[in-house]
Amino acid sequence: MYSKRFEQPLSKSFSKAHRSSKSTSSFSKSNGITKTRHDPRRRLTTSMSQHIDATVSPPEGNLTPSIVTLVIGREQRIFAAHEDVLSASPWFQQALAEQYMDPQTGKRIHLPDDEPEIFSSILEYLYKGDYYPRLVHNKRRNSWEIEQLDEERGPSETTIYHHATDGDILKDTVIYCTADKYGMEELKRVALRKQGLQSGIQCSTILTSARYAYNNTPDTDSKLRAHYLALIIRSRSTFKRSGTMQLEMFNGGTQLFFDLFVALCNHVDDISSASNTPRSNRHFF
């Protein structure tokens, strides 16, 4: 895969069936949620941009008919990928099947709303089964972890700047939503699990990412949305003192806060039900 500049002249409520406690990838209190704001306009560094461009490189020379050209983002960055690889996504499979192949330029897809860094991770997953940094299984602890960062590939930011929010949001959240759009269910599971392993995320970033998740997933989604509801509830001691949380709730305009209210009611109901259960009927482990 390579890249260069291209030049050419809602709404369901959150029911008890989707309790926050059901989220398998939610954060815990020990994750160290912070309230500090940071600059939302931070851009990719040169080294990261170079990493994006060099993740998967096609053969030199003219593109063969099996190679698809993809024009990504507002900056119209050029990527290339094999049609057979892209067709693992139902969305791309249909888009390519319906497209006429120009004998001179081959097939070309324009995706102006996608972010180049995110699409690079999508391609890396399609070719390698994961995206950097990868998930690794710790056999001794029988748990999943995120691999140690590779010095040659440079640091991996947990957040990216996204034009849709004009600020930083969690990279794995954007990957989950993009995977949902392209019908890549396994990639959604990978992205969700990686989010559950993140720590030290600022309140403002979590709320911006949660709003993005609500705006870019269907009302039927019970995974990513529940993940954010569980995160906020479990870190409520931090969020209830957050000025950003107060401002977000005041501005409204999203299903997020009603779902959060319902999830909190369910949480209180669970506590009340447990306290009212006769001691002899409780199960201790």
mmCIF file of C-alpha atoms in Angstrom:
data_model
loop_
_atom_site.group_PDB
_atom_site.id
_atom_site.type_symbol
_atom_site.label_atom_id
_atom_site.label_comp_id
_atom_site.label_asym_id
_atom_site.label_seq_id
_atom_site.Cartn_x
_atom_site.Cartn_y
_atom_site.Cartn_z
ATOM 1 C CA MET A 1 0.000 0.000 0.000
ATOM 2 C CA TYR A 2 1.360 3.385 -0.782
ATOM 3 C CA SER A 3 0.161 6.885 -0.507
ATOM 4 C CA LYS A 4 0.585 10.158 -2.348
ATOM 5 C CA ARG A 5 -1.512 13.234 -2.940
ATOM 6 C CA PHE A 6 -4.115 12.712 -5.612
ATOM 7 C CA GLU A 7 -4.327 15.519 -8.150
ATOM 8 C CA GLN A 8 -7.153 15.989 -10.576
ATOM 9 C CA PRO A 9 -8.341 19.241 -12.443
ATOM 10 C CA LEU A 10 -32.062 7.832 15.908
ATOM 11 C CA SER A 11 -33.941 6.254 18.316
ATOM 12 C CA LYS A 12 -34.090 3.375 20.808
ATOM 13 C CA SER A 13 -33.662 3.717 24.545
ATOM 14 C CA PHE A 14 -31.077 1.708 26.410
ATOM 15 C CA SER A 15 -33.138 -1.117 27.912
ATOM 16 C CA LYS A 16 -32.280 -3.598 30.609
ATOM 17 C CA ALA A 17 -31.338 -6.040 27.882
ATOM 18 C CA HIS A 18 -28.302 -3.840 27.260
ATOM 19 C CA ARG A 19 -27.155 -3.254 30.804
ATOM 20 C CA SER A 20 -23.773 -1.638 31.216
ATOM 21 C CA SER A 21 -22.645 -4.602 33.267
ATOM 22 C CA LYS A 22 -22.845 -6.770 30.171
ATOM 23 C CA SER A 23 -20.015 -4.983 28.414
ATOM 24 C CA THR A 24 -17.107 -7.369 28.176
ATOM 25 C CA SER A 25 -14.529 -4.746 27.312
ATOM 26 C CA SER A 26 -15.385 -1.911 29.671
ATOM 27 C CA PHE A 27 -12.854 0.077 31.659
ATOM 28 C CA SER A 28 -12.415 -0.324 35.387
ATOM 29 C CA LYS A 29 -11.824 2.240 38.108
ATOM 30 C CA SER A 30 -8.141 1.360 38.060
ATOM 31 C CA ASN A 31 -7.752 2.665 34.563
ATOM 32 C CA GLY A 32 -6.914 6.126 35.837
ATOM 33 C CA ILE A 33 -9.413 8.293 33.986
ATOM 34 C CA THR A 34 -8.113 11.846 33.970
ATOM 35 C CA LYS A 35 -9.887 15.158 33.623
ATOM 36 C CA THR A 36 -7.077 17.153 32.003
ATOM 37 C CA ARG A 37 -7.834 18.692 28.649
ATOM 38 C CA HIS A 38 -5.375 18.615 25.798
ATOM 39 C CA ASP A 39 -4.961 20.188 22.391
ATOM 40 C CA PRO A 40 -7.634 18.651 20.093
ATOM 41 C CA ARG A 41 -5.863 19.825 16.957
ATOM 42 C CA ARG A 42 -2.759 17.706 17.267
ATOM 43 C CA ARG A 43 -1.888 16.268 13.878
ATOM 44 C CA LEU A 44 -0.023 13.147 12.882
ATOM 45 C CA THR A 45 3.729 13.347 13.196
ATOM 46 C CA THR A 46 5.932 12.858 10.168
ATOM 47 C CA SER A 47 7.057 9.456 11.399
ATOM 48 C CA MET A 48 3.473 8.268 11.903
ATOM 49 C CA SER A 49 2.492 9.561 8.471
ATOM 50 C CA GLN A 50 5.370 7.639 6.954
ATOM 51 C CA HIS A 51 4.242 4.534 8.841
ATOM 52 C CA ILE A 52 0.761 4.890 7.379
ATOM 53 C CA ASP A 53 2.134 5.100 3.868
ATOM 54 C CA ALA A 54 4.455 2.126 4.223
ATOM 55 C CA THR A 55 2.288 -0.429 6.040
ATOM 56 C CA VAL A 56 1.624 -2.531 2.951
ATOM 57 C CA SER A 57 3.422 -1.751 -0.280
ATOM 58 C CA PRO A 58 2.263 -2.943 -3.715
ATOM 59 C CA PRO A 59 4.714 -4.086 -6.381
ATOM 60 C CA GLU A 60 6.531 -1.382 -8.298
ATOM 61 C CA GLY A 61 5.353 -0.501 -11.785
ATOM 62 C CA ASN A 62 1.923 -0.263 -13.340
ATOM 63 C CA LEU A 63 -1.078 -1.444 -11.347
ATOM 64 C CA THR A 64 -2.450 -4.770 -12.484
ATOM 65 C CA PRO A 65 -6.214 -5.313 -12.957
ATOM 66 C CA SER A 66 -6.338 -7.035 -9.545
ATOM 67 C CA ILE A 67 -5.188 -3.860 -7.810
ATOM 68 C CA VAL A 68 -7.778 -1.337 -6.650
ATOM 69 C CA THR A 69 -6.910 2.337 -6.176
ATOM 70 C CA LEU A 70 -8.523 4.003 -3.166
ATOM 71 C CA VAL A 71 -8.703 7.769 -2.709
ATOM 72 C CA ILE A 72 -9.050 8.463 1.009
ATOM 73 C CA GLY A 73 -10.029 11.524 3.003
ATOM 74 C CA ARG A 74 -10.270 15.203 2.327
ATOM 75 C CA GLU A 75 -6.607 15.306 1.391
ATOM 76 C CA GLN A 76 -7.260 12.609 -1.239
ATOM 77 C CA ARG A 77 -4.486 10.263 -0.181
ATOM 78 C CA ILE A 78 -3.926 7.356 -2.562
ATOM 79 C CA PHE A 79 -3.862 3.756 -1.304
ATOM 80 C CA ALA A 80 -3.699 0.527 -3.283
ATOM 81 C CA ALA A 81 -4.904 -2.951 -2.343
ATOM 82 C CA HIS A 82 -5.671 -6.268 -4.000
ATOM 83 C CA GLU A 83 -9.301 -6.687 -4.979
ATOM 84 C CA ASP A 84 -9.421 -10.181 -3.469
ATOM 85 C CA VAL A 85 -8.250 -8.788 -0.122
ATOM 86 C CA LEU A 86 -10.763 -5.948 -0.126
ATOM 87 C CA SER A 87 -13.560 -8.366 -1.014
ATOM 88 C CA ALA A 88 -13.310 -9.889 2.465
ATOM 89 C CA SER A 89 -15.470 -6.899 3.382
ATOM 90 C CA PRO A 90 -19.079 -7.273 2.163
ATOM 91 C CA TRP A 91 -19.240 -3.530 1.520
ATOM 92 C CA PHE A 92 -16.181 -3.538 -0.745
ATOM 93 C CA GLN A 93 -17.236 -6.784 -2.393
ATOM 94 C CA GLN A 94 -20.504 -5.220 -3.506
ATOM 95 C CA ALA A 95 -18.929 -1.893 -4.462
ATOM 96 C CA LEU A 96 -16.296 -3.586 -6.627
ATOM 97 C CA ALA A 97 -18.785 -5.993 -8.224
ATOM 98 C CA GLU A 98 -20.934 -3.081 -9.332
ATOM 99 C CA GLN A 99 -18.030 -1.065 -10.678
ATOM 100 C CA TYR A 100 -16.842 -1.061 -14.288
ATOM 101 C CA MET A 101 -13.095 -1.579 -14.589
ATOM 102 C CA ASP A 102 -11.364 1.037 -16.708
ATOM 103 C CA PRO A 103 -8.698 -0.752 -18.825
ATOM 104 C CA GLN A 104 -6.356 2.175 -18.327
ATOM 105 C CA THR A 105 -6.716 2.998 -14.640
ATOM 106 C CA GLY A 106 -8.406 -0.099 -13.193
ATOM 107 C CA LYS A 107 -10.982 0.148 -10.428
ATOM 108 C CA ARG A 108 -11.025 3.216 -8.204
ATOM 109 C CA ILE A 109 -13.005 3.948 -5.029
ATOM 110 C CA HIS A 110 -13.347 7.380 -3.414
ATOM 111 C CA LEU A 111 -13.884 7.530 0.362
ATOM 112 C CA PRO A 112 -13.762 11.233 1.282
ATOM 113 C CA ASP A 113 -15.185 10.762 4.783
ATOM 114 C CA ASP A 114 -12.579 8.237 5.946
ATOM 115 C CA GLU A 115 -9.370 9.183 7.749
ATOM 116 C CA PRO A 116 -6.133 7.951 6.098
ATOM 117 C CA GLU A 117 -4.701 6.676 9.386
ATOM 118 C CA ILE A 118 -7.842 4.666 10.103
ATOM 119 C CA PHE A 119 -8.001 3.248 6.586
ATOM 120 C CA SER A 120 -4.360 2.225 6.902
ATOM 121 C CA SER A 121 -5.297 0.177 9.974
ATOM 122 C CA ILE A 122 -8.239 -1.344 8.099
ATOM 123 C CA LEU A 123 -5.935 -2.474 5.288
ATOM 124 C CA GLU A 124 -3.370 -3.768 7.767
ATOM 125 C CA TYR A 125 -6.082 -5.884 9.387
ATOM 126 C CA LEU A 126 -7.248 -7.226 6.015
ATOM 127 C CA TYR A 127 -3.711 -8.277 5.109
ATOM 128 C CA LYS A 128 -2.402 -9.391 8.516
ATOM 129 C CA GLY A 129 -5.410 -10.190 10.695
ATOM 130 C CA ASP A 130 -4.708 -7.360 13.172
ATOM 131 C CA TYR A 131 -3.539 -3.762 13.237
ATOM 132 C CA TYR A 132 -0.717 -2.076 15.126
ATOM 133 C CA PRO A 133 -0.323 -2.338 18.055
ATOM 134 C CA ARG A 134 -1.509 -5.945 17.994
ATOM 135 C CA LEU A 135 -3.336 -7.980 20.602
ATOM 136 C CA VAL A 136 -1.182 -10.651 22.237
ATOM 137 C CA HIS A 137 -2.287 -13.406 24.588
ATOM 138 C CA ASN A 138 -0.433 -13.665 27.879
ATOM 139 C CA LYS A 139 -0.433 -17.400 28.527
ATOM 140 C CA ARG A 140 0.834 -17.047 32.080
ATOM 141 C CA ARG A 141 -1.986 -14.704 33.076
ATOM 142 C CA ASN A 142 -4.455 -16.136 30.542
ATOM 143 C CA SER A 143 -5.375 -12.631 29.468
ATOM 144 C CA TRP A 144 -5.117 -10.375 26.427
ATOM 145 C CA GLU A 145 -2.673 -7.487 26.266
ATOM 146 C CA ILE A 146 -1.554 -4.914 23.739
ATOM 147 C CA GLU A 147 1.916 -5.678 22.399
ATOM 148 C CA GLN A 148 4.941 -3.660 23.399
ATOM 149 C CA LEU A 149 5.526 -0.780 21.012
ATOM 150 C CA ASP A 150 7.987 -1.373 18.201
ATOM 151 C CA GLU A 151 10.746 1.249 18.227
ATOM 152 C CA GLU A 152 11.198 0.937 14.465
ATOM 153 C CA ARG A 153 7.526 1.713 13.823
ATOM 154 C CA GLY A 154 7.415 4.549 16.321
ATOM 155 C CA PRO A 155 4.834 5.343 18.981
ATOM 156 C CA SER A 156 1.187 4.507 18.498
ATOM 157 C CA GLU A 157 -1.285 7.180 19.545
ATOM 158 C CA THR A 158 -4.427 5.942 21.286
ATOM 159 C CA THR A 159 -6.282 8.969 19.926
ATOM 160 C CA ILE A 160 -6.474 10.606 16.517
ATOM 161 C CA TYR A 161 -7.682 13.955 15.277
ATOM 162 C CA HIS A 162 -10.951 13.502 13.406
ATOM 163 C CA HIS A 163 -12.521 16.147 11.197
ATOM 164 C CA ALA A 164 -16.048 15.050 12.155
ATOM 165 C CA THR A 165 -15.531 16.118 15.777
ATOM 166 C CA ASP A 166 -12.819 18.738 15.243
ATOM 167 C CA GLY A 167 -10.961 17.099 18.093
ATOM 168 C CA ASP A 168 -9.284 13.977 19.390
ATOM 169 C CA ILE A 169 -11.176 10.709 19.739
ATOM 170 C CA LEU A 170 -10.103 7.168 20.512
ATOM 171 C CA LYS A 171 -8.626 5.504 17.454
ATOM 172 C CA ASP A 172 -10.156 2.109 18.270
ATOM 173 C CA THR A 173 -13.616 3.690 18.428
ATOM 174 C CA VAL A 174 -13.250 5.055 14.908
ATOM 175 C CA ILE A 175 -11.966 1.688 13.696
ATOM 176 C CA TYR A 176 -14.988 -0.051 15.271
ATOM 177 C CA CYS A 177 -17.413 2.336 13.553
ATOM 178 C CA THR A 178 -15.589 2.029 10.225
ATOM 179 C CA ALA A 179 -15.606 -1.758 10.512
ATOM 180 C CA ASP A 180 -19.338 -1.619 11.183
ATOM 181 C CA LYS A 181 -19.844 0.398 8.005
ATOM 182 C CA TYR A 182 -17.845 -2.126 5.977
ATOM 183 C CA GLY A 183 -19.478 -5.188 7.560
ATOM 184 C CA MET A 184 -16.278 -6.471 9.227
ATOM 185 C CA GLU A 185 -17.605 -8.121 12.380
ATOM 186 C CA GLU A 186 -14.353 -9.694 13.548
ATOM 187 C CA LEU A 187 -12.520 -6.376 13.272
ATOM 188 C CA LYS A 188 -15.243 -4.821 15.443
ATOM 189 C CA ARG A 189 -14.520 -7.418 18.130
ATOM 190 C CA VAL A 190 -10.779 -6.733 17.946
ATOM 191 C CA ALA A 191 -11.266 -2.947 18.188
ATOM 192 C CA LEU A 192 -13.687 -3.312 21.112
ATOM 193 C CA ARG A 193 -11.295 -5.528 23.039
ATOM 194 C CA LYS A 194 -8.428 -3.092 22.505
ATOM 195 C CA GLN A 195 -10.540 -0.257 23.885
ATOM 196 C CA GLY A 196 -11.072 -2.233 27.067
ATOM 197 C CA LEU A 197 -7.293 -2.379 27.542
ATOM 198 C CA GLN A 198 -6.744 1.382 27.337
ATOM 199 C CA SER A 199 -6.081 3.438 30.448
ATOM 200 C CA GLY A 200 -5.476 7.034 31.451
ATOM 201 C CA ILE A 201 -7.962 8.420 28.941
ATOM 202 C CA GLN A 202 -9.129 11.976 29.601
ATOM 203 C CA CYS A 203 -12.779 12.696 30.372
ATOM 204 C CA SER A 204 -13.125 15.054 27.421
ATOM 205 C CA THR A 205 -11.763 12.408 25.035
ATOM 206 C CA ILE A 206 -14.099 9.728 26.412
ATOM 207 C CA LEU A 207 -17.175 11.938 26.023
ATOM 208 C CA THR A 208 -16.203 13.068 22.529
ATOM 209 C CA SER A 209 -15.542 9.452 21.540
ATOM 210 C CA ALA A 210 -18.854 8.319 23.053
ATOM 211 C CA ARG A 211 -20.736 10.981 21.113
ATOM 212 C CA TYR A 212 -18.945 9.893 17.929
ATOM 213 C CA ALA A 213 -19.839 6.257 18.653
ATOM 214 C CA TYR A 214 -23.519 7.152 19.022
ATOM 215 C CA ASN A 215 -23.480 9.173 15.817
ATOM 216 C CA ASN A 216 -21.819 6.406 13.796
ATOM 217 C CA THR A 217 -23.447 3.189 15.003
ATOM 218 C CA PRO A 218 -27.045 2.005 14.530
ATOM 219 C CA ASP A 219 -29.495 2.092 17.444
ATOM 220 C CA THR A 220 -29.279 -1.711 17.500
ATOM 221 C CA ASP A 221 -25.596 -1.619 18.502
ATOM 222 C CA SER A 222 -25.273 -3.062 21.999
ATOM 223 C CA LYS A 223 -21.491 -3.415 22.204
ATOM 224 C CA LEU A 224 -19.678 -0.117 21.731
ATOM 225 C CA ARG A 225 -22.471 1.965 23.234
ATOM 226 C CA ALA A 226 -22.688 -0.304 26.280
ATOM 227 C CA HIS A 227 -18.915 -0.100 26.600
ATOM 228 C CA TYR A 228 -19.050 3.678 27.017
ATOM 229 C CA LEU A 229 -22.033 3.584 29.376
ATOM 230 C CA ALA A 230 -20.241 1.079 31.599
ATOM 231 C CA LEU A 231 -17.062 3.155 31.511
ATOM 232 C CA ILE A 232 -18.841 6.328 32.610
ATOM 233 C CA ILE A 233 -20.791 4.545 35.363
ATOM 234 C CA ARG A 234 -17.740 2.794 36.769
ATOM 235 C CA SER A 235 -15.791 6.055 36.727
ATOM 236 C CA ARG A 236 -18.723 8.122 38.016
ATOM 237 C CA SER A 237 -16.718 9.618 40.892
ATOM 238 C CA THR A 238 -14.551 11.345 38.301
ATOM 239 C CA PHE A 239 -17.262 12.196 35.809
ATOM 240 C CA LYS A 240 -19.633 13.774 38.354
ATOM 241 C CA ARG A 241 -16.955 16.395 39.055
ATOM 242 C CA SER A 242 -16.162 16.935 35.391
ATOM 243 C CA GLY A 243 -17.023 20.314 33.904
ATOM 244 C CA THR A 244 -16.839 18.709 30.471
ATOM 245 C CA MET A 245 -19.516 16.209 31.480
ATOM 246 C CA GLN A 246 -21.763 19.011 32.708
ATOM 247 C CA LEU A 247 -21.305 20.952 29.478
ATOM 248 C CA GLU A 248 -21.961 17.884 27.324
ATOM 249 C CA MET A 249 -25.181 17.135 29.198
ATOM 250 C CA PHE A 250 -26.283 20.759 28.940
ATOM 251 C CA ASN A 251 -25.710 20.799 25.185
ATOM 252 C CA GLY A 252 -27.478 17.439 24.724
ATOM 253 C CA GLY A 253 -28.369 16.503 21.181
ATOM 254 C CA THR A 254 -27.574 12.815 21.587
ATOM 255 C CA GLN A 255 -29.217 9.601 22.778
ATOM 256 C CA LEU A 256 -26.163 8.979 24.952
ATOM 257 C CA PHE A 257 -27.385 10.688 28.102
ATOM 258 C CA PHE A 258 -30.851 9.143 28.127
ATOM 259 C CA ASP A 259 -29.249 5.718 27.721
ATOM 260 C CA LEU A 260 -26.875 6.616 30.536
ATOM 261 C CA PHE A 261 -29.840 7.565 32.742
ATOM 262 C CA VAL A 262 -31.579 4.240 32.010
ATOM 263 C CA ALA A 263 -28.360 2.301 32.643
ATOM 264 C CA LEU A 264 -27.893 4.077 35.979
ATOM 265 C CA CYS A 265 -31.505 3.257 36.929
ATOM 266 C CA ASN A 266 -30.863 -0.390 36.072
ATOM 267 C CA HIS A 267 -27.704 -0.290 38.184
ATOM 268 C CA VAL A 268 -29.616 1.137 41.168
ATOM 269 C CA ASP A 269 -32.381 -1.465 40.671
ATOM 270 C CA ASP A 270 -29.798 -4.240 40.769
ATOM 271 C CA ILE A 271 -28.365 -2.891 44.021
ATOM 272 C CA SER A 272 -31.844 -2.523 45.564
ATOM 273 C CA SER A 273 -32.821 -6.008 44.468
ATOM 274 C CA ALA A 274 -29.677 -7.484 45.974
ATOM 275 C CA SER A 275 -30.176 -5.652 49.283
ATOM 276 C CA ASN A 276 -33.795 -6.837 49.516
ATOM 277 C CA THR A 277 -32.946 -10.474 48.849
ATOM 278 C CA PRO A 278 -33.181 -12.572 52.039
ATOM 279 C CA ARG A 279 -29.737 -13.377 53.319
ATOM 280 C CA SER A 280 -30.503 -17.118 53.305
ATOM 281 C CA ASN A 281 -31.179 -16.978 49.569
ATOM 282 C CA ARG A 282 -27.967 -15.217 48.624
ATOM 283 C CA HIS A 283 -25.144 -17.109 47.044
ATOM 284 C CA PHE A 284 -21.647 -16.552 48.321
ATOM 285 C CA PHE A 285 -18.571 -17.594 46.423
#
